[in-house]
Amino acid sequence: SRKTIINVTTPPKWKVKKQKLAEKAAREAELTAKKAQARQALSIYLNLPTLDEAVNTLKPWWPGLFDGDTPRLLACGIRDVLLEDVAQRNIPLSHKKLRRALKAITRSESYLCAMKAGACRYDTEGYVTEHISQEEEVYAAERLDKI
């Protein structure tokens, strides 16, 4: 009976590392593709305007909410105040348009990045009403991670 000797060698570390990096890149690409599909599926239900469109919708009526073309951090409960203002001043803006514009602004990356503890929130006239708390900053950071 003949015996054969088999040498078992492990692949070099650089090869293993390269293979792991390739697998990780493939997983990340698959994850981004899934996220894009999920966003498209959601966009059917909720069609938000772009940030510029939202700013252009609200700026003529409430310039105090903006610092140039960038939106300021909005006071809590501003939607109800704006809806009341629409009714009082007979502004030609539907509830749906107003709500979608506010969502587009508050979900934007620049708005969430500005939410740091101690930053000021503004009312419709542009006056400071309150400051951002630590919990709100953490919440904004979590929302940013989802984007």
XYZ file of N, CA and C in Angstrom:
441
model
N 0.835 -1.174 0.000
C 0.000 0.000 0.000
C 0.885 1.244 0.000
N 0.479 2.122 -0.905
C 1.248 3.353 -1.070
C 0.613 4.491 -0.301
N 1.404 5.248 0.377
C 0.889 6.395 1.114
C 1.262 7.660 0.364
N 0.283 8.536 0.285
C 0.584 9.830 -0.338
C 0.612 10.894 0.747
N 1.529 11.747 0.640
C 1.658 12.821 1.620
C 1.001 14.073 1.037
N 0.090 14.613 1.818
C -0.611 15.829 1.388
C -0.185 16.967 2.311
N 0.342 18.000 1.723
C 0.721 19.182 2.495
C -0.479 20.122 2.587
N -0.897 20.411 3.797
C -2.010 21.335 4.011
C -1.413 22.669 4.424
N -1.684 23.666 3.630
C -1.183 24.998 3.955
C -2.348 25.977 3.984
N -2.240 26.915 4.836
C -3.277 27.956 4.884
C -2.886 29.056 3.910
N -3.875 29.724 3.347
C -3.538 30.804 2.418
C -2.866 31.958 3.170
N -2.065 32.727 2.474
C -1.382 33.844 3.136
C -2.394 34.859 3.701
N -1.967 35.561 4.743
C -2.862 36.499 5.428
C -3.360 37.600 4.495
N -2.523 38.072 3.600
C -2.941 39.148 2.698
C -4.075 38.689 1.796
N -4.031 37.404 1.420
C -5.073 36.864 0.548
C -6.399 36.748 1.306
N -6.326 36.302 2.552
C -7.518 36.180 3.395
C -8.133 37.563 3.624
N -7.276 38.545 3.916
C -7.751 39.904 4.163
C -8.418 40.484 2.918
N -7.800 40.266 1.783
C -8.346 40.761 0.518
C -9.715 40.139 0.247
N -9.832 38.846 0.531
C -11.093 38.136 0.309
C -12.181 38.672 1.245
N -11.830 38.909 2.516
C -12.798 39.443 3.474
C -13.264 40.835 3.067
N -12.336 41.671 2.599
C -12.699 43.019 2.154
C -13.645 42.971 0.956
N -13.388 42.043 0.042
C -14.258 41.894 -1.128
C -15.656 41.451 -0.701
N -15.728 40.525 0.256
C -17.030 40.066 0.756
C -17.779 41.200 1.454
N -17.044 41.998 2.238
C -17.662 43.126 2.944
C -18.198 44.156 1.953
N -17.429 44.452 0.912
C -17.869 45.407 -0.108
C -19.122 44.902 -0.816
N -19.175 43.601 -1.078
C -20.351 43.016 -1.730
C -21.578 43.126 -0.828
N -21.395 42.871 0.482
C -22.519 42.995 1.425
C -23.022 44.433 1.494
N -22.081 45.392 1.551
C -22.471 46.806 1.626
C -23.195 47.249 0.364
N -22.735 46.793 -0.792
C -23.401 47.137 -2.049
C -24.818 46.575 -2.071
N -24.969 45.358 -1.570
C -26.293 44.734 -1.514
C -27.210 45.508 -0.565
N -26.655 45.959 0.567
C -27.437 46.713 1.544
C -27.886 48.058 0.978
N -26.993 48.765 0.280
C -27.377 50.054 -0.311
C -28.429 49.868 -1.393
N -28.333 48.771 -2.139
C -29.349 48.498 -3.158
C -30.706 48.249 -2.502
N -30.712 47.510 -1.387
C -31.965 47.253 -0.671
C -32.554 48.546 -0.117
N -31.689 49.426 0.419
C -32.164 50.706 0.956
C -32.776 51.561 -0.144
N -32.136 51.567 -1.315
C -32.663 52.347 -2.437
C -34.027 51.818 -2.864
N -34.171 50.492 -2.891
C -35.464 49.894 -3.236
C -36.521 50.271 -2.208
N -36.160 50.251 -0.939
C -37.110 50.599 0.123
C -37.540 52.056 -0.009
N -36.585 52.949 -0.323
C -36.926 54.368 -0.513
C -37.885 54.550 -1.679
N -37.633 53.826 -2.773
C -38.521 53.930 -3.933
C -39.912 53.436 -3.592
N -40.000 52.350 -2.839
C -41.307 51.813 -2.448
C -42.054 52.819 -1.581
N -41.340 53.511 -0.705
C -41.980 54.507 0.149
C -42.365 55.757 -0.630
N -41.589 56.096 -1.650
C -41.854 57.329 -2.388
C -43.195 57.292 -3.105
N -43.736 56.107 -3.327
C -45.057 55.994 -3.941
C -46.098 56.599 -3.011
N -45.933 56.342 -1.707
C -46.917 56.783 -0.736
C -46.708 58.225 -0.298
N -45.472 58.636 -0.146
C -45.183 59.966 0.359
C -44.258 60.681 -0.614
N -44.813 61.580 -1.378
C -44.035 62.298 -2.376
C -43.701 63.680 -1.829
N -42.546 63.800 -1.172
C -42.154 65.068 -0.572
C -41.449 65.952 -1.595
N -41.648 67.272 -1.474
C -40.915 68.182 -2.361
C -39.437 68.220 -1.958
N -38.610 68.760 -2.827
C -37.197 68.926 -2.474
C -37.090 70.049 -1.444
N -35.924 70.170 -0.834
C -35.727 71.200 0.190
C -35.929 72.595 -0.402
N -35.391 72.835 -1.607
C -35.538 74.152 -2.239
C -37.000 74.476 -2.523
N -37.748 73.479 -3.012
C -39.169 73.697 -3.284
C -39.921 74.015 -1.996
N -39.592 73.300 -0.924
C -40.251 73.533 0.364
C -39.946 74.933 0.889
N -38.687 75.352 0.767
C -38.298 76.694 1.209
C -39.038 77.741 0.386
N -39.097 77.546 -0.933
C -39.786 78.506 -1.799
C -41.285 78.540 -1.539
N -41.850 77.440 -1.035
C -43.275 77.406 -0.710
C -43.577 78.250 0.525
N -42.738 78.149 1.547
C -43.025 78.802 2.827
C -42.415 80.193 2.979
N -41.307 80.459 2.303
C -40.567 81.708 2.514
C -41.371 82.976 2.218
N -42.185 83.030 1.150
C -42.926 84.274 0.896
C -43.877 84.653 2.038
N -44.398 83.662 2.755
C -45.398 83.936 3.789
C -44.778 84.078 5.174
N -43.694 83.343 5.429
C -43.051 83.371 6.749
C -41.535 83.498 6.585
N -41.043 84.696 6.241
C -39.590 84.858 6.043
C -38.789 84.689 7.337
N -39.432 84.826 8.498
C -38.734 84.669 9.774
C -38.272 83.248 10.043
N -38.828 82.288 9.302
C -38.441 80.887 9.490
C -37.135 80.550 8.783
N -36.605 81.515 8.026
C -35.429 81.223 7.200
C -34.325 82.235 7.442
N -33.105 81.766 7.313
C -31.923 82.607 7.406
C -31.316 82.626 6.009
N -31.730 83.590 5.202
C -31.377 83.570 3.779
C -32.228 82.516 3.109
N -31.583 81.498 2.531
C -32.326 80.393 1.928
C -32.264 79.127 2.773
N -31.575 79.201 3.909
C -31.487 78.012 4.763
C -32.540 78.095 5.861
N -33.254 77.000 6.079
C -34.286 77.017 7.123
C -33.674 77.030 8.517
N -34.289 77.825 9.405
C -33.878 77.825 10.806
C -34.545 76.642 11.502
N -34.072 76.337 12.700
C -34.707 75.283 13.493
C -36.071 75.795 13.943
N -37.107 75.021 13.697
C -38.473 75.463 13.949
C -38.897 75.160 15.376
N -39.741 76.043 15.924
C -40.271 75.846 17.269
C -41.194 74.633 17.284
N -41.315 74.004 18.440
C -42.229 72.870 18.582
C -43.665 73.375 18.424
N -44.472 72.628 17.710
C -45.866 73.007 17.502
C -46.063 74.073 16.444
N -45.060 74.291 15.599
C -45.148 75.360 14.592
C -46.199 75.053 13.535
N -46.465 73.768 13.288
C -47.434 73.415 12.252
C -48.808 73.982 12.574
N -49.243 73.834 13.826
C -50.551 74.354 14.219
C -50.591 75.877 14.095
N -49.501 76.533 14.465
C -49.420 77.993 14.356
C -49.527 78.412 12.892
N -48.805 77.705 12.022
C -48.842 78.036 10.593
C -50.228 77.779 10.005
N -50.872 76.684 10.408
C -52.219 76.393 9.906
C -53.205 77.472 10.342
N -53.083 77.945 11.590
C -53.932 79.043 12.069
C -53.683 80.297 11.255
N -52.408 80.571 10.993
C -52.019 81.751 10.224
C -52.573 81.681 8.802
N -52.548 80.497 8.206
C -53.098 80.307 6.858
C -54.578 80.663 6.856
N -55.302 80.206 7.884
C -56.740 80.479 7.966
C -57.013 81.965 8.203
N -56.241 82.613 9.070
C -56.470 84.022 9.400
C -56.129 84.948 8.241
N -54.998 84.694 7.574
C -54.533 85.592 6.513
C -55.010 85.171 5.130
N -55.804 84.104 5.048
C -56.298 83.587 3.763
C -55.155 83.324 2.783
N -54.138 82.642 3.253
C -52.977 82.305 2.414
C -53.368 81.135 1.515
N -53.108 81.234 0.203
C -53.490 80.147 -0.720
C -52.538 78.955 -0.628
N -52.581 78.269 0.502
C -51.693 77.142 0.759
C -52.520 76.055 1.436
N -52.575 74.873 0.810
C -53.382 73.791 1.380
C -52.669 73.175 2.585
N -53.457 72.494 3.421
C -52.888 71.822 4.591
C -51.859 70.787 4.153
N -52.165 70.077 3.085
C -51.273 69.022 2.601
C -49.943 69.606 2.130
N -49.997 70.718 1.385
C -48.763 71.342 0.883
C -47.907 71.843 2.034
N -48.567 72.455 3.010
C -47.855 72.977 4.170
C -47.197 71.835 4.953
N -47.950 70.777 5.192
C -47.443 69.631 5.941
C -46.251 68.990 5.219
N -46.382 68.819 3.910
C -45.291 68.198 3.138
C -44.049 69.081 3.103
N -44.244 70.396 3.004
C -43.099 71.312 3.006
C -42.372 71.244 4.349
N -43.134 71.217 5.442
C -42.513 71.122 6.766
C -41.773 69.799 6.935
N -42.354 68.718 6.434
C -41.679 67.415 6.517
C -40.382 67.430 5.722
N -40.421 68.008 4.520
C -39.219 68.055 3.680
C -38.110 68.840 4.376
N -38.487 69.936 5.031
C -37.488 70.762 5.716
C -36.931 70.034 6.933
N -37.827 69.523 7.791
C -37.363 68.929 9.051
C -36.666 67.588 8.863
N -36.859 66.945 7.734
C -36.172 65.676 7.473
C -34.905 65.865 6.640
N -34.600 67.107 6.269
C -33.427 67.347 5.423
C -32.140 67.182 6.236
N -31.084 66.864 5.524
C -29.794 66.624 6.170
C -29.264 67.889 6.837
N -29.404 69.044 6.166
C -28.881 70.294 6.721
C -29.613 70.673 8.008
N -30.927 70.429 8.054
C -31.725 70.740 9.247
C -31.307 69.846 10.413
N -31.189 68.545 10.146
C -30.824 67.606 11.209
C -29.397 67.848 11.707
N -28.504 68.263 10.802
C -27.126 68.560 11.208
C -27.074 69.790 12.114
N -27.997 70.725 11.912
C -28.019 71.957 12.707
C -28.565 71.726 14.114
N -29.203 70.587 14.337
C -29.803 70.314 15.655
C -28.738 69.857 16.646
N -28.057 70.825 17.231
C -27.053 70.566 18.260
C -27.578 71.124 19.579
N -27.209 70.490 20.680
C -27.674 70.925 21.999
C -27.298 72.389 22.220
N -28.279 73.187 22.653
C -28.044 74.610 22.903
C -28.413 75.497 21.735
N -28.636 74.926 20.547
C -29.036 75.734 19.390
C -30.459 76.255 19.613
N -30.798 77.361 18.954
C -32.088 78.025 19.181
C -33.148 77.543 18.194
N -34.384 77.488 18.692
C -35.551 77.233 17.840
C -36.251 78.572 17.629
N -36.825 78.761 16.437
C -37.424 80.049 16.095
C -38.912 79.913 15.792
N -39.649 81.024 16.054
C -41.072 81.054 15.713
C -41.247 81.698 14.336
N -42.500 81.962 13.954
C -42.780 82.479 12.609
C -42.216 83.876 12.384
N -42.023 84.641 13.461
C -41.492 86.001 13.331
C -39.966 86.035 13.327
N -39.350 84.903 13.632
C -37.890 84.848 13.666
C -37.315 85.069 15.051
N -38.175 85.024 16.085
C -37.710 85.191 17.460
C -37.395 83.830 18.078
N -36.397 83.826 18.973
C -36.003 82.590 19.652
C -37.090 82.204 20.648
N -37.519 80.942 20.603
C -38.541 80.476 21.541
C -37.973 79.505 22.570
N -37.065 78.642 22.151
C -36.486 77.653 23.068
C -35.161 77.173 22.497
N -34.515 76.285 23.248
C -33.222 75.741 22.829
C -33.320 74.229 22.653
N -32.431 73.688 21.829
C -32.395 72.245 21.560
C -31.842 71.523 22.791
N -32.524 70.462 23.211
C -32.060 69.676 24.362
C -31.110 68.571 23.884
N -30.484 67.923 24.853
C -29.551 66.836 24.545
C -30.286 65.671 23.885
N -31.516 65.370 24.364
C -32.299 64.262 23.802
C -32.650 64.528 22.339
N -32.998 65.791 22.039
C -33.345 66.143 20.659
C -32.138 66.008 19.741
N -30.953 66.346 20.259
C -29.733 66.201 19.461
C -29.469 64.726 19.150
N -29.657 63.864 20.148
C -29.457 62.422 19.952
C -30.456 61.892 18.927
N -31.712 62.344 19.040
C -32.752 61.920 18.101
C -32.392 62.345 16.672
N -31.900 63.575 16.515
C -31.510 64.066 15.189
C -30.359 63.241 14.622
N -29.417 62.862 15.468
C -28.286 62.044 15.014
C -28.772 60.674 14.539
N -29.748 60.107 15.260
C -30.311 58.817 14.841
C -31.023 58.952 13.501
N -31.754 60.045 13.314
C -32.451 60.277 12.045
C -31.446 60.436 10.901
N -30.338 61.110 11.188
C -29.301 61.303 10.167
C -28.711 59.971 9.733
N -28.546 59.058 10.681
C -27.999 57.744 10.343
C -28.920 56.987 9.402
N -30.227 57.222 9.511
C -31.193 56.529 8.656
C -31.164 57.051 7.224
N -30.753 58.300 7.069
C -30.759 58.909 5.722
C -29.701 58.282 4.846
